[in-house]
mmCIF file of C-alpha atoms in Angstrom:
data_model
loop_
_atom_site.group_PDB
_atom_site.id
_atom_site.type_symbol
_atom_site.label_atom_id
_atom_site.label_comp_id
_atom_site.label_asym_id
_atom_site.label_seq_id
_atom_site.Cartn_x
_atom_site.Cartn_y
_atom_site.Cartn_z
ATOM 1 C CA MET S 5 34.753 -17.682 -16.878
ATOM 2 C CA VAL S 6 31.702 -17.808 -18.951
ATOM 3 C CA HIS S 7 29.177 -15.123 -19.017
ATOM 4 C CA SER S 8 25.630 -15.790 -19.949
ATOM 5 C CA MET S 9 23.397 -13.122 -21.631
ATOM 6 C CA GLN S 10 20.159 -12.793 -19.720
ATOM 7 C CA THR S 11 17.064 -11.318 -21.089
ATOM 8 C CA PRO S 12 15.551 -8.468 -19.266
ATOM 9 C CA SER S 13 12.694 -9.651 -16.757
ATOM 10 C CA GLU S 14 9.325 -8.456 -16.823
ATOM 11 C CA ALA S 15 10.113 -6.306 -13.929
ATOM 12 C CA ASP S 16 13.104 -4.765 -15.720
ATOM 13 C CA LEU S 17 10.803 -4.114 -18.735
ATOM 14 C CA GLY S 18 8.240 -2.418 -16.603
ATOM 15 C CA VAL S 19 10.903 -0.251 -14.756
ATOM 16 C CA SER S 20 12.115 0.705 -18.216
ATOM 17 C CA ALA S 21 8.822 1.764 -19.212
ATOM 18 C CA VAL S 22 8.246 4.028 -16.207
ATOM 19 C CA LEU S 23 11.611 5.434 -16.627
ATOM 20 C CA ASP S 24 10.792 6.331 -20.180
ATOM 21 C CA ALA S 25 7.574 7.706 -19.471
ATOM 22 C CA PHE S 26 9.163 9.775 -16.559
ATOM 23 C CA LEU S 27 11.779 11.124 -18.905
ATOM 24 C CA SER S 28 9.438 12.240 -21.533
ATOM 25 C CA LEU S 29 7.581 14.607 -19.058
ATOM 26 C CA ASN S 30 8.437 18.201 -19.077
ATOM 27 C CA LYS S 31 10.495 19.762 -16.214
ATOM 28 C CA SER S 32 7.608 20.804 -14.229
ATOM 29 C CA GLU S 33 5.648 17.526 -14.820
ATOM 30 C CA GLN S 34 8.871 15.726 -13.422
ATOM 31 C CA GLU S 35 9.027 17.950 -10.233
ATOM 32 C CA ALA S 36 5.276 17.291 -9.691
ATOM 33 C CA VAL S 37 5.916 13.459 -9.909
ATOM 34 C CA ARG S 38 9.055 13.768 -7.738
ATOM 35 C CA ALA S 39 6.818 15.493 -4.980
ATOM 36 C CA LYS S 40 4.183 12.830 -5.239
ATOM 37 C CA VAL S 41 6.899 10.210 -4.989
ATOM 38 C CA LYS S 42 8.089 11.963 -1.706
ATOM 39 C CA THR S 43 4.441 12.012 -0.588
ATOM 40 C CA ALA S 44 3.906 8.217 -1.446
ATOM 41 C CA ILE S 45 6.787 7.181 0.572
ATOM 42 C CA ASP S 46 6.246 9.520 3.696
ATOM 43 C CA PRO S 47 5.157 7.162 6.668
ATOM 44 C CA SER S 48 3.937 10.030 8.695
ATOM 45 C CA LEU S 49 1.021 10.548 6.063
ATOM 46 C CA SER S 50 -2.224 8.477 6.127
ATOM 47 C CA ASP S 51 -2.598 5.469 3.926
ATOM 48 C CA GLU S 52 -5.239 7.211 1.920
ATOM 49 C CA GLN S 53 -2.907 10.228 1.261
ATOM 50 C CA ARG S 54 -0.117 7.919 0.162
ATOM 51 C CA ARG S 55 -2.638 5.980 -2.198
ATOM 52 C CA GLU S 56 -3.728 9.143 -3.545
ATOM 53 C CA ALA S 57 -0.140 10.309 -4.434
ATOM 54 C CA GLU S 58 0.349 6.876 -6.092
ATOM 55 C CA ARG S 59 -2.653 7.491 -8.206
ATOM 56 C CA ALA S 60 -1.493 10.606 -9.177
ATOM 57 C CA ILE S 61 1.957 9.197 -10.281
ATOM 58 C CA ARG S 62 0.420 6.572 -12.409
ATOM 59 C CA ALA S 63 -1.876 9.226 -13.900
ATOM 60 C CA ALA S 64 1.052 11.386 -14.934
ATOM 61 C CA LEU S 65 2.964 8.395 -16.344
ATOM 62 C CA GLN S 66 0.073 7.134 -18.121
ATOM 63 C CA LYS S 67 -0.463 10.520 -19.933
ATOM 64 C CA ALA S 68 3.045 10.716 -20.869
ATOM 65 C CA ARG S 69 2.836 7.188 -22.431
ATOM 66 C CA GLU S 70 -0.256 8.219 -24.162
ATOM 67 C CA ARG S 71 1.164 11.315 -25.562
ATOM 68 C CA ARG S 72 4.204 9.314 -26.854
ATOM 69 C CA SER S 73 2.235 6.669 -28.408
ATOM 70 C CA GLY S 74 -0.475 8.987 -29.726
ATOM 71 C CA VAL S 75 -3.129 6.600 -28.103
ATOM 72 C CA ARG S 76 -5.426 7.638 -25.227
ATOM 73 C CA ARG S 77 -7.153 5.015 -23.323
ATOM 74 C CA LEU S 78 -10.601 5.908 -22.072
ATOM 75 C CA SER S 79 -11.043 5.421 -18.164
ATOM 76 C CA ILE S 80 -13.951 3.186 -17.055
ATOM 77 C CA GLU S 81 -15.880 6.407 -15.939
ATOM 78 C CA GLU S 82 -15.541 7.881 -19.490
ATOM 79 C CA ARG S 83 -17.023 4.552 -20.891
ATOM 80 C CA LEU S 84 -20.095 4.623 -18.793
ATOM 81 C CA SER S 85 -23.265 6.286 -19.677
ATOM 82 C CA ALA S 86 -24.881 8.917 -17.376
ATOM 83 C CA PRO S 87 -27.197 6.595 -15.692
ATOM 84 C CA GLN S 88 -24.362 3.895 -15.270
ATOM 85 C CA ARG S 89 -22.101 6.811 -13.687
ATOM 86 C CA SER S 90 -24.967 7.717 -11.469
ATOM 87 C CA ARG S 91 -25.579 4.075 -10.283
ATOM 88 C CA ARG S 92 -21.861 3.577 -9.764
ATOM 89 C CA GLU S 93 -21.799 6.813 -7.554
ATOM 90 C CA GLU S 94 -24.717 5.839 -5.633
ATOM 91 C CA MET S 95 -23.220 2.239 -5.039
ATOM 92 C CA ALA S 96 -20.015 3.960 -3.706
ATOM 93 C CA GLN S 97 -21.835 6.007 -1.370
ATOM 94 C CA GLU S 98 -23.702 2.981 -0.079
ATOM 95 C CA GLU S 99 -20.479 1.101 0.514
ATOM 96 C CA ALA S 100 -18.971 4.118 2.146
ATOM 97 C CA GLN S 101 -21.961 4.511 4.511
ATOM 98 C CA PHE S 102 -22.043 0.814 5.399
ATOM 99 C CA ALA S 103 -18.334 0.676 6.036
ATOM 100 C CA GLU S 104 -18.833 3.711 8.310
ATOM 101 C CA ARG S 105 -21.631 2.238 10.239
ATOM 102 C CA LEU S 106 -19.947 -1.084 10.646
ATOM 103 C CA SER S 107 -16.716 0.444 11.945
ATOM 104 C CA ARG S 108 -18.817 2.758 14.474
ATOM 105 C CA LEU S 109 -20.788 -0.267 15.692
ATOM 106 C CA MET S 110 -17.549 -2.557 16.236
ATOM 107 C CA ALA S 111 -15.865 0.423 18.150
ATOM 108 C CA GLU S 112 -18.965 0.968 20.320
ATOM 109 C CA ARG S 113 -19.119 -2.678 21.148
ATOM 110 C CA GLN S 114 -15.209 -2.866 21.363
ATOM 111 C CA LEU S 115 -15.179 -5.612 18.695
ATOM 112 C CA THR S 116 -12.114 -6.517 16.605
ATOM 113 C CA GLN S 117 -12.359 -7.712 13.089
ATOM 114 C CA ALA S 118 -11.300 -11.074 14.152
ATOM 115 C CA GLU S 119 -14.174 -11.219 16.754
ATOM 116 C CA LEU S 120 -16.725 -10.127 14.508
ATOM 117 C CA ALA S 121 -15.399 -12.688 11.889
ATOM 118 C CA ARG S 122 -15.809 -15.430 14.729
ATOM 119 C CA ARG S 123 -19.190 -14.268 15.558
ATOM 120 C CA THR S 124 -20.490 -14.220 12.065
ATOM 121 C CA GLY S 125 -18.654 -17.285 10.853
ATOM 122 C CA ILE S 126 -16.821 -15.372 8.002
ATOM 123 C CA GLY S 127 -12.985 -14.921 7.644
ATOM 124 C CA GLN S 128 -11.293 -11.807 9.356
ATOM 125 C CA SER S 129 -9.978 -10.898 5.889
ATOM 126 C CA ALA S 130 -13.631 -10.698 4.736
ATOM 127 C CA VAL S 131 -14.407 -8.135 7.333
ATOM 128 C CA SER S 132 -11.237 -6.157 6.579
ATOM 129 C CA MET S 133 -12.447 -5.994 2.847
ATOM 130 C CA LEU S 134 -15.800 -4.946 3.995
ATOM 131 C CA LEU S 135 -14.359 -2.221 5.978
ATOM 132 C CA SER S 136 -11.900 -0.870 3.269
ATOM 133 C CA ARG S 137 -14.725 -1.210 0.580
ATOM 134 C CA ARG S 138 -12.927 -3.860 -1.438
ATOM 135 C CA CYS S 139 -16.273 -5.744 -1.495
ATOM 136 C CA ARG S 140 -19.900 -5.369 -1.054
ATOM 137 C CA PRO S 141 -21.668 -7.670 1.534
ATOM 138 C CA GLN S 142 -24.064 -10.418 0.447
ATOM 139 C CA PRO S 143 -27.501 -10.239 2.046
ATOM 140 C CA ARG S 144 -26.820 -13.412 4.228
ATOM 141 C CA THR S 145 -23.572 -11.697 5.468
ATOM 142 C CA LEU S 146 -25.258 -8.597 6.299
ATOM 143 C CA GLY S 147 -27.855 -10.516 8.348
ATOM 144 C CA LYS S 148 -25.068 -12.395 10.181
ATOM 145 C CA MET S 149 -23.434 -9.078 10.894
ATOM 146 C CA ALA S 150 -26.336 -7.400 12.220
ATOM 147 C CA HIS S 151 -27.344 -10.528 14.305
ATOM 148 C CA ALA S 152 -23.648 -10.568 15.749
ATOM 149 C CA LEU S 153 -23.851 -6.752 16.465
ATOM 150 C CA GLY S 154 -27.460 -6.932 17.899
ATOM 151 C CA VAL S 155 -28.767 -4.413 15.552
ATOM 152 C CA PRO S 156 -31.325 -4.693 12.865
ATOM 153 C CA VAL S 157 -29.909 -5.067 9.204
ATOM 154 C CA GLU S 158 -31.316 -1.647 8.452
ATOM 155 C CA ASP S 159 -28.763 -0.128 11.133
ATOM 156 C CA LEU S 160 -25.968 -1.375 8.785
ATOM 157 C CA TRP S 161 -27.565 -0.738 5.304
ATOM 158 C CA PRO S 162 -30.886 1.072 5.199
ATOM 159 C CA GLY S 163 -33.125 -0.270 2.891
ATOM 160 C CA LYS S 164 -32.469 -3.898 3.208
ATOM 161 C CA VAL S 165 -35.065 -6.331 4.750
ATOM 162 C CA GLY S 166 -34.284 -7.626 8.264
ATOM 163 C CA PRO S 167 -33.254 -11.380 8.711
ATOM 164 C CA GLY S 168 -34.300 -13.943 11.185
ATOM 165 C CA PRO S 169 -31.753 -14.711 13.904
ATOM 166 C CA SER S 170 -29.717 -17.137 11.703
ATOM 167 C CA GLY S 171 -29.256 -14.459 9.028
ATOM 168 C CA GLU S 172 -32.103 -15.937 6.839
ATOM 169 C CA GLY S 173 -34.376 -14.038 4.750
ATOM 170 C CA VAL S 174 -32.496 -10.864 3.877
ATOM 171 C CA ALA S 175 -33.639 -9.295 0.646
#
């Protein structure tokens, strides 16, 4: 019988790095990570609660890796100037308000993502991404959505110029 030596896969190396980082934590940090892991896999909690737990786990393990390597990486937020951070926060607020308004209007009209997508001529996945704030709508898409929902563009995104019936002319 011949046995071949296999090199560790990338996934194995990733797991090894995670375990090394975890083991380098002190006892209280390990307990905190264990608690967050329980939260992250608890199906009774909301997706947002589980995502927050996952972010906390990644942050704790990243800090452990930085301590071990003596290197600290700057977060995106730390690299931005004050005006850039302010604009980023403003954009995040705009996206949140848009997603809330779109969700409310869809619920009021009893529209599914698939139906809104059909009426606007965009993919259902694009509607999902807009609702979950993973992308920002293009002006033309805003116009099409407003038209499909029977509202002015301002009802979806205040400050935007209203389109014609085909979604043209949005600023």
